[in-house]
CSV table of C-alpha atoms in Angstrom, one decimal:
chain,number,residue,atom,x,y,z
X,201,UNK,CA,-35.6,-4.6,-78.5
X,202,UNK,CA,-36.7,-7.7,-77.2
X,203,UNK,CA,-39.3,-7.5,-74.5
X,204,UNK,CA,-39.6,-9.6,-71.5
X,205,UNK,CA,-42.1,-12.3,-71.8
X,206,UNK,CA,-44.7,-12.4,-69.0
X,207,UNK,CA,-45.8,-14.8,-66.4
X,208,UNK,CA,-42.3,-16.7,-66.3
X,209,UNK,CA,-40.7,-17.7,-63.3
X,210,UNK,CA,-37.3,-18.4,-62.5
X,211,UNK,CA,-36.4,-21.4,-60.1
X,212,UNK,CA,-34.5,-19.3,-57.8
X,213,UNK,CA,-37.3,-17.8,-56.9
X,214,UNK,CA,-39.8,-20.3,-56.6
X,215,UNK,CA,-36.8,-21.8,-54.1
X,216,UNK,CA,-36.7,-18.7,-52.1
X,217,UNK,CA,-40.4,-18.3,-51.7
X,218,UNK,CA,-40.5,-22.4,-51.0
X,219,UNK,CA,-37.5,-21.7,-48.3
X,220,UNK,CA,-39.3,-18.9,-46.4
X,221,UNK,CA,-43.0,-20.8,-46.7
X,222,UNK,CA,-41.2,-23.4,-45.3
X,223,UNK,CA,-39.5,-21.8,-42.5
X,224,UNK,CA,-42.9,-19.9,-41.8
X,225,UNK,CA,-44.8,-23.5,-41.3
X,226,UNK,CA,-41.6,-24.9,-39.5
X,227,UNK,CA,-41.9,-22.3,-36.8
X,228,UNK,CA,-45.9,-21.8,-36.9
X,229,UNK,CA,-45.7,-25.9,-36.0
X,230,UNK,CA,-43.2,-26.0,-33.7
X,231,UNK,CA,-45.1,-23.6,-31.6
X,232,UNK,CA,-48.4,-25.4,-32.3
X,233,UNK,CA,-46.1,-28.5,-31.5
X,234,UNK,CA,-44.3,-27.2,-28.0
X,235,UNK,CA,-47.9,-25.7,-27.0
X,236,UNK,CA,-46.1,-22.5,-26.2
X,237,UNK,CA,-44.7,-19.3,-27.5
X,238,UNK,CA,-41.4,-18.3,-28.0
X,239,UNK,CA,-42.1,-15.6,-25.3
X,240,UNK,CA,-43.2,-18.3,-23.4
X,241,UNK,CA,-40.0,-20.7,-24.1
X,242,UNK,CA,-38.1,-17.7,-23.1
X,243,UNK,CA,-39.3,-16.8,-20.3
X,244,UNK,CA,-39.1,-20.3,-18.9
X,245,UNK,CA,-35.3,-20.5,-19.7
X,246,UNK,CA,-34.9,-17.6,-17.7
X,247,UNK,CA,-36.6,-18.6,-14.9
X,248,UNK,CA,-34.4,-21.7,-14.9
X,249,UNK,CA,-31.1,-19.7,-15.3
X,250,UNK,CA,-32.1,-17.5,-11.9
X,251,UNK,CA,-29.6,-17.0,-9.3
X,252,UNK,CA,-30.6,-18.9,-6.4
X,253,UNK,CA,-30.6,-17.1,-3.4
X,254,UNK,CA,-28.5,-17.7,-0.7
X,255,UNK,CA,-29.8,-18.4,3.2
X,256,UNK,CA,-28.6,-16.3,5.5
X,257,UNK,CA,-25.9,-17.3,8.4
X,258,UNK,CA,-27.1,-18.5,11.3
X,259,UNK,CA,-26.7,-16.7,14.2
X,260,UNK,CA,-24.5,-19.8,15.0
X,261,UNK,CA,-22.3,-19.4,11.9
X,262,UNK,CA,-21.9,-16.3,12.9
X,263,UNK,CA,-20.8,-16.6,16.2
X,264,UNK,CA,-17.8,-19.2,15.2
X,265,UNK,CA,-16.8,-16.8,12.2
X,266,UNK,CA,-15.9,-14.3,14.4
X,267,UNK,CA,-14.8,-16.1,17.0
X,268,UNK,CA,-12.2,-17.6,14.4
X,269,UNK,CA,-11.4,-14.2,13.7
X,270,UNK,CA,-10.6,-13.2,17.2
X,271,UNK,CA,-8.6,-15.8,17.4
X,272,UNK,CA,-6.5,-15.4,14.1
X,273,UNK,CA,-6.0,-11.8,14.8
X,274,UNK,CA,-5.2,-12.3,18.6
X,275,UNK,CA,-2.2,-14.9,17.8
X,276,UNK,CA,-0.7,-12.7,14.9
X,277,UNK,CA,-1.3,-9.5,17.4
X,278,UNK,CA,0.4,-11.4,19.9
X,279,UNK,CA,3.5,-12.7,17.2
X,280,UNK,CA,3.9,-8.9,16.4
X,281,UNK,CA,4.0,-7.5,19.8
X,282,UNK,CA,6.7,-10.2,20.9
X,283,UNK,CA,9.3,-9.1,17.7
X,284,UNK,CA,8.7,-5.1,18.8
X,285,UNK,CA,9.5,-5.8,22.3
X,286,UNK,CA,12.1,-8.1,21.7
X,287,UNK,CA,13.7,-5.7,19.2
X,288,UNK,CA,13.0,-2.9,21.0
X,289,UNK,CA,15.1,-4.3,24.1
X,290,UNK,CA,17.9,-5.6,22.0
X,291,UNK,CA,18.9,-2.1,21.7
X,292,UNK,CA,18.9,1.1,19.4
X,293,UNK,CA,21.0,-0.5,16.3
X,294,UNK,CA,18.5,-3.2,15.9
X,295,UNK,CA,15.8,-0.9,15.7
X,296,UNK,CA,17.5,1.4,13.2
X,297,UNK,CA,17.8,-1.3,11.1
X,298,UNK,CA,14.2,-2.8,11.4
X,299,UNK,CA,13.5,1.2,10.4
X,300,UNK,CA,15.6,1.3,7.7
X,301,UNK,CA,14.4,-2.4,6.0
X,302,UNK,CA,11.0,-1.2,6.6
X,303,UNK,CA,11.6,2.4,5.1
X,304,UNK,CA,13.3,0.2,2.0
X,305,UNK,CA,10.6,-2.0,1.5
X,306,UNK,CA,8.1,1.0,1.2
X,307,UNK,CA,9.9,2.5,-1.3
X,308,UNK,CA,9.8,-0.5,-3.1
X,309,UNK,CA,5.9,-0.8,-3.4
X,310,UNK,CA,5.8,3.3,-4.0
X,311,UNK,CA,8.0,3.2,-6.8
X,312,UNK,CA,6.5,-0.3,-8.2
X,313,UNK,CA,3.3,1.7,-9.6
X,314,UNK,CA,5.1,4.3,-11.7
X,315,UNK,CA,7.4,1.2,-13.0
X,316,UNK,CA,5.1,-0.7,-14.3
X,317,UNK,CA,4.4,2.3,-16.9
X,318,UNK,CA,8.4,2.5,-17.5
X,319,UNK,CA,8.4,-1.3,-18.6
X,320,UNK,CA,5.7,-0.9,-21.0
X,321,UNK,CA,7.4,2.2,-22.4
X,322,UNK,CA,10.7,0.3,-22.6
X,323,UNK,CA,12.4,2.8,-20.1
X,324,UNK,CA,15.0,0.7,-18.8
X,325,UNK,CA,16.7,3.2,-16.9
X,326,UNK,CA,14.0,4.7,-14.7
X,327,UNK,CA,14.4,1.9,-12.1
X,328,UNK,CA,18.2,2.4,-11.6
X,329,UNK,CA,17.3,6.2,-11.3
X,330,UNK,CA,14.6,5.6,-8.7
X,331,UNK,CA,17.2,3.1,-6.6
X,332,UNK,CA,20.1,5.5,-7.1
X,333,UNK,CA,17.9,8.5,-5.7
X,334,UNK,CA,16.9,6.5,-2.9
X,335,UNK,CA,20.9,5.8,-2.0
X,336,UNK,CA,22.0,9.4,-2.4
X,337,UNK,CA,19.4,10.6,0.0
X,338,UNK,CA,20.1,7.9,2.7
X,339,UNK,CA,23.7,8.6,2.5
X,340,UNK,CA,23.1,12.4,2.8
X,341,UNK,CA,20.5,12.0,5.6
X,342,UNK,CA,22.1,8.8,7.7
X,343,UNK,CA,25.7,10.6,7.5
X,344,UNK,CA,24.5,13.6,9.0
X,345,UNK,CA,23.0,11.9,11.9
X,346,UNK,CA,26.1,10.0,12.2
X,347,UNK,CA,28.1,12.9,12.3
X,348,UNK,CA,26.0,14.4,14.6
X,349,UNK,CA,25.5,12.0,17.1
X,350,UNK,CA,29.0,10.2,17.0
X,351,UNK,CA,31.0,12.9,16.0
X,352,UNK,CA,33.2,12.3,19.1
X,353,UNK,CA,34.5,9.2,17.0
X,354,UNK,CA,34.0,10.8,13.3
X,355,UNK,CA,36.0,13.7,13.8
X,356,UNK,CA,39.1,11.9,15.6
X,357,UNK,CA,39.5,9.4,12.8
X,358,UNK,CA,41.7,9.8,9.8
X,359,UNK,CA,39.5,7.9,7.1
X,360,UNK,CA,35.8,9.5,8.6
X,361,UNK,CA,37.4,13.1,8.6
X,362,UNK,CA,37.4,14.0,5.3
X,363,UNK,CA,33.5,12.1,4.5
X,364,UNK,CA,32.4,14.2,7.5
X,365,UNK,CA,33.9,17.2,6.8
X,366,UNK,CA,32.9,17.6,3.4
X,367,UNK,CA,29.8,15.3,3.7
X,368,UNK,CA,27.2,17.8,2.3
X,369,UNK,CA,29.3,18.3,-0.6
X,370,UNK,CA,29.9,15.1,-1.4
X,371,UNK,CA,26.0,14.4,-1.5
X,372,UNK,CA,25.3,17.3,-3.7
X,373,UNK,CA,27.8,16.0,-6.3
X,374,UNK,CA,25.8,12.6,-6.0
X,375,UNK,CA,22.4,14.4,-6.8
X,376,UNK,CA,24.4,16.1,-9.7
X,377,UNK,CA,25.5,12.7,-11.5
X,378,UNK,CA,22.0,11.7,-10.7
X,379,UNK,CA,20.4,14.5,-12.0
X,380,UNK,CA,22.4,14.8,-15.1
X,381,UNK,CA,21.9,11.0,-15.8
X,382,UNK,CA,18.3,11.9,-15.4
X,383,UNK,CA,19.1,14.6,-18.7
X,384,UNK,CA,20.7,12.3,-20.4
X,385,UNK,CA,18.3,9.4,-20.2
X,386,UNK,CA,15.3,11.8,-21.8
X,387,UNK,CA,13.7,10.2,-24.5
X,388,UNK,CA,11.2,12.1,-27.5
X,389,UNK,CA,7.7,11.4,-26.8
X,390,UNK,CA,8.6,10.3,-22.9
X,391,UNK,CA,9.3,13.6,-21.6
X,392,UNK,CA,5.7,14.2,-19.8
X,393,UNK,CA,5.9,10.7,-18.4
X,394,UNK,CA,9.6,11.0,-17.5
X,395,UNK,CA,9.1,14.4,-15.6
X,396,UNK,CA,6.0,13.0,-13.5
X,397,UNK,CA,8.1,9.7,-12.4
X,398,UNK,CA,11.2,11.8,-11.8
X,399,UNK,CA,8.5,14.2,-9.1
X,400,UNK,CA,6.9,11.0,-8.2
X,401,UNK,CA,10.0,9.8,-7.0
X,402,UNK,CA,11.5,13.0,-5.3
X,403,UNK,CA,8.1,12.9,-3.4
X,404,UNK,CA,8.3,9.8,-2.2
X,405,UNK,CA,11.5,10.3,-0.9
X,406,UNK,CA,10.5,13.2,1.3
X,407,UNK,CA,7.2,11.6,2.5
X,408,UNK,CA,9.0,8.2,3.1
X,409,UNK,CA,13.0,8.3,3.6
X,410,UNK,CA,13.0,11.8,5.2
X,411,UNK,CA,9.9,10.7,7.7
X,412,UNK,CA,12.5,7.1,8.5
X,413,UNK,CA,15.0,9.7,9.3
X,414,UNK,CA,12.8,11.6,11.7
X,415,UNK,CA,12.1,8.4,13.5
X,416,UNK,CA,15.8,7.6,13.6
X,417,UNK,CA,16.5,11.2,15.4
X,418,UNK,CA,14.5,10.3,17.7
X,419,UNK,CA,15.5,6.6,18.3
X,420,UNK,CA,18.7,8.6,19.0
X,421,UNK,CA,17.6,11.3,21.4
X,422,UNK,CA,15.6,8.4,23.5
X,423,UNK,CA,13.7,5.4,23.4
X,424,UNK,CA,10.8,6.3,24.6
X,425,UNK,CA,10.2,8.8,21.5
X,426,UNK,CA,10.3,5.9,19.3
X,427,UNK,CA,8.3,3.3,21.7
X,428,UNK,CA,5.7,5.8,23.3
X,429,UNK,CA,4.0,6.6,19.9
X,430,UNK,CA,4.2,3.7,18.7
X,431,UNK,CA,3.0,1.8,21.5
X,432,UNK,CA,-0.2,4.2,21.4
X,433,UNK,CA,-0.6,3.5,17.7
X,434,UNK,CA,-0.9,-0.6,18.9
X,435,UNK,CA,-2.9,-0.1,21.9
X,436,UNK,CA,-5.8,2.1,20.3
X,437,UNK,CA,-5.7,-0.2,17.5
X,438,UNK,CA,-6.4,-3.1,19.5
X,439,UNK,CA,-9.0,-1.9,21.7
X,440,UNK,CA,-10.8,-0.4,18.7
X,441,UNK,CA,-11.1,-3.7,18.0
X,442,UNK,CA,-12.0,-5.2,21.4
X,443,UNK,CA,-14.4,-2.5,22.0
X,444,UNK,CA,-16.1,-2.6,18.8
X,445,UNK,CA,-16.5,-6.3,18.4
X,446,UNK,CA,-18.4,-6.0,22.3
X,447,UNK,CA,-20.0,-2.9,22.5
X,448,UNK,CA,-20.1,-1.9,18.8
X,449,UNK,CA,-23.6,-0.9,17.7
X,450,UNK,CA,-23.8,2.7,16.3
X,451,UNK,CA,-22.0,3.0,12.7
X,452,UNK,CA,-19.0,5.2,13.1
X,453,UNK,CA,-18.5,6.2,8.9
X,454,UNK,CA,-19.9,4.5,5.9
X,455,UNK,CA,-16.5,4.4,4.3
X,456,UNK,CA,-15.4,1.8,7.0
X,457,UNK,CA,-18.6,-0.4,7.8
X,458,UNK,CA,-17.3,-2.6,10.8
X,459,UNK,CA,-16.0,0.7,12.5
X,460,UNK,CA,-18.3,1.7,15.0
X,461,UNK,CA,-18.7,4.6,17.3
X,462,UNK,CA,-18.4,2.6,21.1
X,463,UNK,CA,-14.9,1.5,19.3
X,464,UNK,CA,-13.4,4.8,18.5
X,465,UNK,CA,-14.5,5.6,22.0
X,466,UNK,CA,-13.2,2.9,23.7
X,467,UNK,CA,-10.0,2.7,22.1
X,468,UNK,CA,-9.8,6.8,22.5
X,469,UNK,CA,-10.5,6.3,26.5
X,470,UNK,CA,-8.3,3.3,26.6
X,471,UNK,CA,-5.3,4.9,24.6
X,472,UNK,CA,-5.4,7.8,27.1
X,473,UNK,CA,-4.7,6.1,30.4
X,474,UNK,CA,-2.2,4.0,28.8
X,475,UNK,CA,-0.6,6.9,27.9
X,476,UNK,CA,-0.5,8.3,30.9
X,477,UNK,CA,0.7,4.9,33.0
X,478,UNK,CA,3.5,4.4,30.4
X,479,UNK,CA,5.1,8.0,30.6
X,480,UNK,CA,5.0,7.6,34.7
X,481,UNK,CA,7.0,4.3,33.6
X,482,UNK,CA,9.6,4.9,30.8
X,483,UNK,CA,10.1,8.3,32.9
X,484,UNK,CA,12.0,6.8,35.8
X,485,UNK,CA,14.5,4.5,32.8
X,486,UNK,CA,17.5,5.9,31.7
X,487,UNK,CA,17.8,3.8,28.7
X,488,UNK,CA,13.9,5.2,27.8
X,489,UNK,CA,14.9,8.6,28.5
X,490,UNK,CA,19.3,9.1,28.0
X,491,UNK,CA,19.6,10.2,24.2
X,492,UNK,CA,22.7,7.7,22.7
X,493,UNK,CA,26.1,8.7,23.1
């Protein structure tokens, strides 16, 4: 066996050992060099990279952002308030169909969240459920306000008659074609997902087209059901705002920071005696008060 001779040295190593003595000195002088650490160097960059902070407003700048705010929200308040009263004095149709477009629309944006989970599943056939729910219950829910309110024109004519005499069975064969579509379109692996968007859906028609109905009955039974409460809604609204933005001091809840106690107050005071000075009103209308016939 051959032994290995001593005190040889290979030129690898002598490199390596050459490399790291050189990158020793390298640093050691650029620190003697820079006349600073590379704590130091650090520490400096740092303090160069810090945020700066910002001043804040003047009580100027402050004063013309919200008064551009009042003004903003005053001229789209005001843009609002002239479509509802122009609407709402056009007569009962047009506000039946402002309900229904808005009732629509809502859906829409309900039923947008549990879609964009169909499209990444590649359920192409969730969407058209969703829309063909939503048709079946307006046709069950509008025809029987129809045939309640103008059945003194549905029942004489020879085309309505049979739609209003057998209009609740008609809509439960529609839910049956929709629900055994639903079956059909149940796919392996989906069928937890499917079964929460077909309840997702079924709820939002009851908190959203059955509600829209509600508000149609009572377009129907009088105006004044459909513009009193809504009227309120506006007005408290509105001087929450006006009250809180003049008297506002006292935090009303930390979830909502600009809401303030003086502007629940005022708006709650205001709210009440406009209440009051619009039912003495609408009372003594007959197109507030006469249900449609």
């Amino acid at each position: 066996m051959v032994r290995p001779k001593r005190g040889v040295r290979f030129p690898h190593s002598n490199g390596q050992n050459s490399g790291s003595e050189g990158r020793r000195s390298s640093i050691s002088d650029a620190s003697e060099d820079g006349g600073a650490s590379p704590t130091k160097v650090r520490a400096r960059a740092q303090s160069q990279l810090a945020p700066v902070e910002e001043k804040p407003p003047s009580p100027e700048e402050e004063y013309q952002k919200k008064k551009a705010n009042f003004i903003t929200r005053t001229f789209w308040t005001m843009c609002m308030l002239a479509l509802f009263f122009s609407a709402l004095f056009i007569g009962h149709l047009y506000i039946i169909i402002i309900v229904t477009a808005i009732q629509i629309i809502t859906f829409k944006e309900v039923i947008a969240i549990a879609n964009v989970s169909s499209r990444a599943r590649s359920l192409r056939s969730t969407k058209s459920l969703n829309w063909y729910w939503l048709a079946t219950t307006m046709y069950f829910l509008y025809g029987e306000s129809v045939i309640y309110y103008f059945k003194h024109i549905v029942l004489v004519d020879k085309v309505l008659l049979p739609l209003a005499t057998h209009h609740r069975f008609i809509s439960f064969i529609l839910y049956v074609f929709g629900f055994v579509f639903f079956v059909a379109s149940l796919q392996a692996g989906h069928y937890k997902f499917q079964f929460t968007n077909f309840a997702w859906t079924h709820m939002a028609l009851y908190l959203i087209v059955v509600q829209a109905h509600f508000i149609m009955n009572n377009v129907f039974e009088g105006m004044i059901w459909f513009f009193l409460p809504a009227a309120l809604v506006i007005t408290n609204d509105i001087f929450a705002y006006i009250c809180g933005i003049t008297f506002g001091r006292t935090q009303l809840i930390k979830l909502s920071p600009k809401k303030t106690v003086e502007g629940f107050v005022g708006a709650w005071i205001t709210t009440v005696i406009l209440g009051a000075i619009l039912v003495n009103l609408m009372s003594r209308s007959k197109y507030f008060i006469c249900p449609v016939n």
